[in-house]
Coordinates of C-alpha atoms in Angstrom, one line a residue:
X25 CA -4.9 4.0 -16.8
X26 CA -5.2 6.9 -14.7
X27 CA -8.0 7.9 -16.8
X28 CA -11.6 6.2 -16.6
X29 CA -13.4 7.7 -18.9
X30 CA -12.6 4.7 -21.1
X31 CA -14.4 2.6 -18.6
X32 CA -17.1 4.6 -17.6
X33 CA -18.2 3.7 -21.5
X34 CA -20.6 0.9 -23.4
X35 CA -17.4 -1.3 -25.1
X36 CA -15.0 -0.6 -21.1
X37 CA -17.6 -1.6 -19.2
X38 CA -18.9 -4.4 -21.8
X39 CA -15.2 -5.3 -21.0
X40 CA -15.1 -5.0 -17.2
X41 CA -18.1 -7.7 -17.9
X42 CA -16.2 -10.2 -20.0
X43 CA -13.1 -10.1 -17.6
X44 CA -14.5 -11.2 -14.1
X45 CA -13.9 -13.5 -12.3
X46 CA -10.9 -14.0 -14.2
X47 CA -7.9 -16.0 -12.3
X48 CA -4.4 -14.6 -12.5
X49 CA -2.4 -17.6 -14.9
X50 CA -5.4 -16.7 -18.0
X51 CA -4.4 -13.3 -17.8
X52 CA -2.8 -13.6 -20.8
X53 CA -4.8 -15.5 -22.7
X54 CA -7.6 -13.8 -21.5
X55 CA -6.9 -10.7 -23.4
X56 CA -4.6 -11.9 -26.1
X57 CA -7.9 -13.0 -27.5
X58 CA -9.6 -9.5 -26.4
X59 CA -7.1 -7.2 -27.9
X60 CA -8.5 -9.3 -31.4
X61 CA -11.5 -6.9 -31.1
X62 CA -10.6 -3.9 -28.6
X63 CA -8.2 -1.3 -27.7
X64 CA -5.0 -2.9 -25.4
X65 CA -4.4 0.1 -23.2
X66 CA -8.3 -0.7 -23.4
X67 CA -7.7 -4.4 -22.4
X68 CA -5.3 -4.1 -20.0
X69 CA -7.4 -1.6 -18.0
X70 CA -10.6 -3.6 -18.1
X71 CA -8.0 -6.7 -16.7
X72 CA -6.3 -4.5 -13.7
X73 CA -10.0 -3.2 -12.5
X74 CA -10.9 -6.9 -12.4
X75 CA -8.2 -7.7 -10.1
X76 CA -8.6 -4.7 -7.9
X77 CA -12.4 -5.0 -7.7
X78 CA -11.2 -9.2 -6.9
X79 CA -9.0 -8.1 -3.5
X80 CA -10.9 -5.1 -3.0
X81 CA -14.5 -8.5 -2.0
X82 CA -13.0 -9.2 1.5
X83 CA -13.6 -5.0 2.3
X84 CA -16.6 -4.0 -0.1
X85 CA -18.6 -7.7 -0.7
X86 CA -19.2 -8.7 -3.9
X87 CA -22.2 -7.1 -5.3
X88 CA -20.4 -3.5 -4.5
X89 CA -17.5 -4.7 -5.2
X90 CA -17.5 -5.5 -8.6
X91 CA -19.5 -2.9 -9.4
X92 CA -17.3 0.1 -7.8
X93 CA -13.7 1.3 -9.2
X94 CA -10.6 1.0 -7.3
X95 CA -6.9 2.4 -7.1
X96 CA -4.1 0.4 -6.1
X97 CA -3.7 2.7 -3.1
X98 CA -7.6 3.2 -2.2
X99 CA -8.3 -0.8 -1.9
X100 CA -5.3 -0.6 0.0
X101 CA -6.6 2.0 2.8
X102 CA -10.2 2.2 2.4
X103 CA -12.6 1.5 5.7
X104 CA -14.2 -1.6 5.2
X105 CA -17.7 -1.4 4.5
X106 CA -18.7 -2.3 8.1
X107 CA -16.4 -0.2 9.6
X108 CA -17.8 3.0 7.6
X109 CA -21.1 1.5 7.8
X110 CA -21.2 1.3 11.8
X111 CA -19.4 5.1 11.6
X112 CA -22.7 5.8 9.2
X113 CA -25.8 4.8 11.3
X114 CA -23.9 6.0 14.8
X115 CA -24.2 9.1 13.1
X116 CA -26.8 9.1 12.1
X117 CA -28.1 8.7 15.8
X118 CA -26.2 12.0 17.2
X119 CA -29.2 13.9 14.7
X120 CA -26.0 14.8 11.1
X121 CA -27.6 15.0 7.8
X122 CA -24.8 15.9 6.4
X123 CA -21.4 16.1 6.1
X124 CA -18.3 16.9 4.7
X125 CA -15.6 13.9 4.2
X126 CA -12.5 15.5 3.6
X127 CA -10.1 13.2 2.0
X128 CA -12.7 10.9 0.8
X129 CA -10.7 8.5 -0.9
X130 CA -11.9 6.1 -3.5
X131 CA -15.4 6.9 -1.7
X132 CA -16.6 3.8 0.8
X133 CA -17.0 6.4 3.8
X134 CA -19.0 8.0 2.0
X135 CA -21.7 5.6 0.6
X136 CA -22.1 4.0 3.8
X137 CA -23.4 7.5 4.2
X138 CA -24.8 8.0 1.9
X139 CA -26.6 5.0 2.8
X140 CA -27.4 5.9 6.2
X141 CA -29.4 9.3 4.5
X142 CA -26.7 12.0 5.7
X143 CA -25.9 14.0 2.3
X144 CA -21.7 14.1 1.1
X145 CA -19.2 16.8 0.4
X146 CA -17.0 14.3 -0.5
X147 CA -13.5 15.7 -0.7
X148 CA -9.5 14.5 -2.0
X149 CA -7.0 16.8 -4.1
X150 CA -6.4 13.5 -5.9
X151 CA -7.6 14.1 -9.6
X152 CA -8.0 10.4 -10.2
X153 CA -9.7 9.4 -6.6
X154 CA -11.5 11.7 -6.7
X155 CA -12.6 10.6 -10.6
X156 CA -12.5 7.1 -9.1
X157 CA -15.0 8.1 -5.8
X158 CA -17.4 9.7 -8.5
X159 CA -17.3 6.6 -10.4
X160 CA -18.7 4.7 -7.6
X161 CA -21.6 6.9 -6.1
X162 CA -22.5 7.1 -9.8
X163 CA -22.6 3.1 -10.1
X164 CA -24.8 2.4 -6.3
X165 CA -27.2 4.8 -7.5
X166 CA -26.4 7.4 -4.9
X167 CA -25.3 10.6 -7.4
X168 CA -27.4 12.4 -5.9
X169 CA -26.3 11.9 -2.2
X170 CA -22.3 12.1 -3.3
X171 CA -21.2 15.6 -4.7
X172 CA -17.6 15.2 -5.3
X173 CA -15.4 17.9 -4.8
X174 CA -11.3 17.5 -6.2
X175 CA -9.4 20.6 -4.1
X176 CA -7.2 20.5 -1.0
X177 CA -8.9 19.8 2.2
X178 CA -7.6 22.6 3.9
X179 CA -8.9 25.3 1.7
X180 CA -12.3 23.8 2.1
X181 CA -15.2 25.0 3.5
X182 CA -17.5 22.9 5.7
X183 CA -20.0 25.2 6.9
X184 CA -22.8 24.1 5.5
X185 CA -22.4 21.0 6.9
X186 CA -23.5 19.0 10.4
X187 CA -20.5 17.1 10.8
X188 CA -17.0 17.0 9.6
X189 CA -15.4 13.2 9.1
X190 CA -11.0 13.4 8.3
X191 CA -9.8 10.5 7.0
X192 CA -5.7 11.4 7.1
X193 CA -3.3 10.0 4.8
X194 CA -1.4 7.7 7.0
X195 CA 0.8 6.0 4.6
X196 CA 3.4 7.6 2.0
X197 CA 6.5 6.9 -0.1
X198 CA 8.0 4.4 2.9
X199 CA 5.2 2.5 4.0
X200 CA 2.9 3.3 6.9
X201 CA 3.7 6.9 8.6
X202 CA 3.4 6.4 12.8
X203 CA 3.7 10.2 13.9
X204 CA 0.6 11.7 13.5
X205 CA 2.0 15.1 12.7
X206 CA 2.8 13.5 9.8
X207 CA 0.0 11.9 8.2
X208 CA -1.0 14.0 5.6
X209 CA -3.0 16.5 6.8
X210 CA -1.3 15.5 10.1
X211 CA -3.2 15.8 12.9
X212 CA -3.3 18.4 14.2
X213 CA -4.7 20.2 12.0
X214 CA -7.4 17.4 11.0
X215 CA -8.2 18.0 15.3
X216 CA -8.2 22.2 14.7
X217 CA -10.7 21.7 12.2
X218 CA -13.1 19.1 13.7
X219 CA -13.5 21.4 16.9
X220 CA -14.6 23.7 14.2
X221 CA -18.0 21.0 13.3
X222 CA -21.5 20.1 15.4
X223 CA -19.5 16.3 15.8
X224 CA -17.2 15.4 14.0
X225 CA -14.5 12.1 13.5
X226 CA -11.1 11.6 12.2
X227 CA -10.4 8.5 11.7
X228 CA -6.6 7.6 12.9
X229 CA -3.9 4.7 12.9
X230 CA -5.4 2.5 16.1
X231 CA -1.6 2.6 17.2
X232 CA -2.0 5.8 18.3
X233 CA -0.3 6.7 21.9
X234 CA -3.2 7.6 24.2
X235 CA -1.1 10.7 24.8
X236 CA -2.2 12.0 21.9
X237 CA -5.8 11.6 22.1
X238 CA -7.6 15.4 23.2
X239 CA -8.9 15.9 26.5
X240 CA -12.2 17.4 24.9
X241 CA -12.5 14.2 22.5
X242 CA -13.4 10.7 22.5
X243 CA -11.4 7.7 22.0
X244 CA -12.4 5.1 19.9
X245 CA -10.4 1.8 18.7
X246 CA -12.7 -1.3 16.5
X247 CA -12.2 -4.8 15.5
X248 CA -13.9 -6.3 12.7
X249 CA -14.5 -10.1 13.3
X250 CA -11.3 -10.1 16.0
X251 CA -9.3 -7.8 13.9
X252 CA -8.1 -4.6 15.3
X253 CA -9.5 -1.9 11.9
X254 CA -8.5 2.1 13.2
X255 CA -9.4 4.2 15.5
X256 CA -12.2 7.4 16.0
X257 CA -11.8 10.8 17.5
X258 CA -14.9 12.0 17.5
X259 CA -15.2 15.7 18.7
X260 CA -19.1 16.9 19.8
X261 CA -20.7 13.0 22.3
X262 CA -18.4 12.5 25.0
X263 CA -14.6 14.5 26.3
X264 CA -12.7 11.9 27.6
X265 CA -14.4 8.6 27.1
X266 CA -12.7 5.3 25.7
X267 CA -14.4 2.7 24.2
X268 CA -13.6 -0.3 22.8
X269 CA -16.2 -1.9 19.8
X270 CA -16.2 -5.0 18.6
X271 CA -18.1 -5.1 15.0
X272 CA -20.4 -7.2 14.8
X273 CA -23.2 -6.0 16.6
X274 CA -21.8 -3.6 17.1
X275 CA -20.8 -4.3 20.7
X276 CA -19.7 -1.2 22.9
X277 CA -18.1 -1.4 25.9
X278 CA -16.9 2.0 27.4
X279 CA -14.2 2.4 29.9
X280 CA -14.7 2.9 33.6
X281 CA -11.2 4.6 34.7
X282 CA -10.7 1.3 36.6
X283 CA -7.0 0.1 37.9
X284 CA -5.2 -2.0 36.8
X285 CA -6.1 -5.5 37.5
X286 CA -4.1 -8.1 39.7
X287 CA -1.6 -10.6 38.8
X288 CA -2.6 -14.2 40.3
X289 CA -2.3 -17.6 39.9
X290 CA -3.3 -19.7 36.9
X291 CA -7.2 -20.0 37.3
X292 CA -9.1 -22.9 35.1
X293 CA -9.7 -20.8 32.6
X294 CA -7.7 -17.8 30.2
X295 CA -9.5 -15.3 28.6
X296 CA -8.1 -14.0 26.0
X297 CA -9.4 -10.5 25.6
X298 CA -10.6 -8.6 22.1
X299 CA -7.6 -6.3 20.1
X300 CA -9.8 -3.0 20.5
X301 CA -10.2 -4.1 24.0
X302 CA -6.3 -3.7 24.9
X303 CA -6.2 -1.0 21.9
X304 CA -8.5 1.5 24.1
X305 CA -6.3 -0.1 27.9
X306 CA -10.1 -1.9 28.3
X307 CA -8.4 -5.0 29.7
X308 CA -8.8 -4.3 33.8
X309 CA -12.7 -3.5 32.5
X310 CA -13.1 -7.0 31.2
X311 CA -11.0 -8.2 34.1
X312 CA -13.4 -6.7 36.4
X313 CA -17.2 -8.0 34.3
X314 CA -15.5 -11.6 34.7
X315 CA -14.4 -11.5 38.4
X316 CA -10.2 -11.9 37.4
X317 CA -6.7 -10.9 37.1
X318 CA -3.5 -10.9 35.1
X319 CA -0.9 -13.4 35.3
X320 CA 1.6 -10.8 34.3
X321 CA 1.8 -7.1 34.6
X322 CA 2.7 -6.3 31.5
X323 CA 0.3 -9.1 29.2
X324 CA -2.7 -8.9 28.2
X325 CA -4.1 -12.2 28.8
X326 CA -6.8 -12.5 32.5
X327 CA -7.3 -15.3 34.2
X328 CA -9.8 -16.7 36.0
X329 CA -11.3 -19.8 37.4
X330 CA -15.0 -19.6 36.1
X331 CA -16.8 -19.5 32.7
X332 CA -18.2 -16.1 32.0
X333 CA -19.3 -15.3 29.0
X334 CA -18.1 -12.1 26.9
X335 CA -18.1 -10.3 23.8
X336 CA -14.9 -8.7 24.8
X337 CA -12.7 -12.0 25.3
X338 CA -12.2 -15.5 23.5
X339 CA -11.7 -17.9 26.6
X340 CA -9.6 -21.0 26.8
X341 CA -9.9 -23.9 29.5
X342 CA -6.2 -24.9 30.6
X343 CA -5.1 -28.3 31.3
X344 CA -1.2 -27.6 31.2
X345 CA 1.0 -25.5 33.1
X346 CA 4.7 -25.7 31.3
X347 CA 8.0 -23.5 31.9
X348 CA 9.2 -23.2 28.2
X349 CA 10.3 -25.9 27.1
X350 CA 10.4 -27.9 23.3
X351 CA 11.4 -31.4 24.5
X352 CA 9.2 -31.4 27.4
X353 CA 5.6 -29.3 25.4
X354 CA 6.9 -31.9 22.1
X355 CA 7.1 -34.7 24.5
X356 CA 3.1 -33.7 25.9
X357 CA 1.8 -33.2 22.2
X358 CA 2.2 -37.0 21.8
X359 CA 0.8 -38.4 24.4
X360 CA -2.0 -36.7 23.8
X361 CA -2.2 -37.8 19.8
X362 CA -2.1 -33.2 19.0
X363 CA -2.3 -33.0 15.4
X364 CA -4.0 -30.0 15.1
X365 CA -2.1 -27.3 16.7
X366 CA -3.2 -23.6 17.9
X367 CA -0.3 -21.0 18.7
X368 CA -0.7 -18.2 20.4
X369 CA 2.1 -15.8 21.7
X370 CA 1.9 -12.4 24.0
X371 CA 5.0 -12.0 25.4
X372 CA 7.1 -14.1 24.2
X373 CA 9.8 -13.6 21.1
X374 CA 9.4 -17.4 19.9
X375 CA 7.9 -17.4 16.8
X376 CA 4.6 -20.0 15.3
X377 CA 5.6 -21.8 12.4
X378 CA 9.4 -22.0 13.8
X379 CA 7.3 -24.2 17.3
X380 CA 5.1 -25.8 15.1
X381 CA 7.9 -27.5 12.6
X382 CA 10.0 -28.1 16.2
X383 CA 6.7 -30.3 17.6
X384 CA 5.6 -31.4 14.5
X385 CA 2.1 -32.5 16.0
X386 CA 0.6 -36.1 14.9
X387 CA -2.6 -36.7 15.9
X388 CA -6.1 -37.0 15.2
X389 CA -6.7 -34.6 18.5
X390 CA -6.2 -30.3 18.5
X391 CA -5.1 -28.3 21.8
X392 CA -3.6 -23.8 21.6
X393 CA -0.5 -23.6 23.3
X394 CA -0.1 -19.6 25.2
X395 CA 3.9 -18.9 25.4
X396 CA 3.1 -16.2 27.0
X397 CA 4.7 -15.4 30.1
X398 CA 3.6 -15.8 34.5
X399 CA 4.9 -13.7 36.7
X400 CA 7.8 -12.3 35.2
X401 CA 8.9 -15.7 33.8
X402 CA 8.9 -17.6 29.5
X403 CA 5.5 -20.2 29.9
X404 CA 4.1 -22.1 28.4
X405 CA -0.1 -22.6 28.9
X406 CA -2.2 -25.7 26.8
X407 CA -5.7 -26.3 26.0
X408 CA -8.4 -25.1 24.3
X409 CA -11.9 -23.2 23.4
X410 CA -14.4 -23.2 25.8
X411 CA -17.4 -23.6 25.1
X412 CA -19.6 -21.5 26.8

């Protein structure tokens, strides 16, 4: 059912409460029981919504996810609540009091903006999506700050708002869209719309080529608990600046325009930069902070002789460096009684699961093996997380 209206009735809401937490294996029995007293389409819609809410917990948290309404695409494409809250806080700090949220989806960003005290015009051209965003504003008590409009974003007048936020659709019928001009709307349109506002933020894929970043934009890559979530082009802030922001925190690393780090021999410690740091091309800044260099000119691993705490990279103490050889690795792990093996790779075609099957780790100890290149040569580094 694309029409949310039946689920918003007292009967629909009661059904949603009744099916909350239903396990997939129990759905048939639950549906059979509920259809004795309720219309079958409504029972099916409630169970489908319950499944979407369970999926949404990872992004929105348990309390909000079980009050909100979702579409399948909305769960997949909506901004994680922690990221949306960070961006809303930054807009608030910039003095923004009202935002035109274009391509609002189910309203994840609009919710974060409203909770920051910002008035929002949330626009989406899809009727079911716009209805879902409106239902979410009502469900969370934010309807007074969020106006949802079903419209083509290219035809909306945003002049009455301090800021513009655009989240173009980056998925099509065949999956992810990698060409920014194939976004809906295209990135060029979004950039033009951003330039009409005092402040603007454009959400884009984290893999966007750096050469596609406009000269008058600030580019920010954001990760949450180590997972890169998105890139944002900011207008009206700091043109030409590159940032990597790590959540929770937030902790932000601003690029200093440093040259590539030197390549050097393996030191006692290996640092794995956060994904946002790598995507932002700020490995050189982390290497400078750590007094380290690269193991290979093409690999984003930093090595150093000393252990220094940094939020922008995870440190490992390296005990062994071997040329790539599965038999030697298996023998070493057996000798040390390693049964818990973490496999990380960068610059290697070998899949971690494939390596685990071959070495068959057994024993009470743990280790981390890095499959990488050192000065161009396939190499295995063995170690463990360093205690900072």
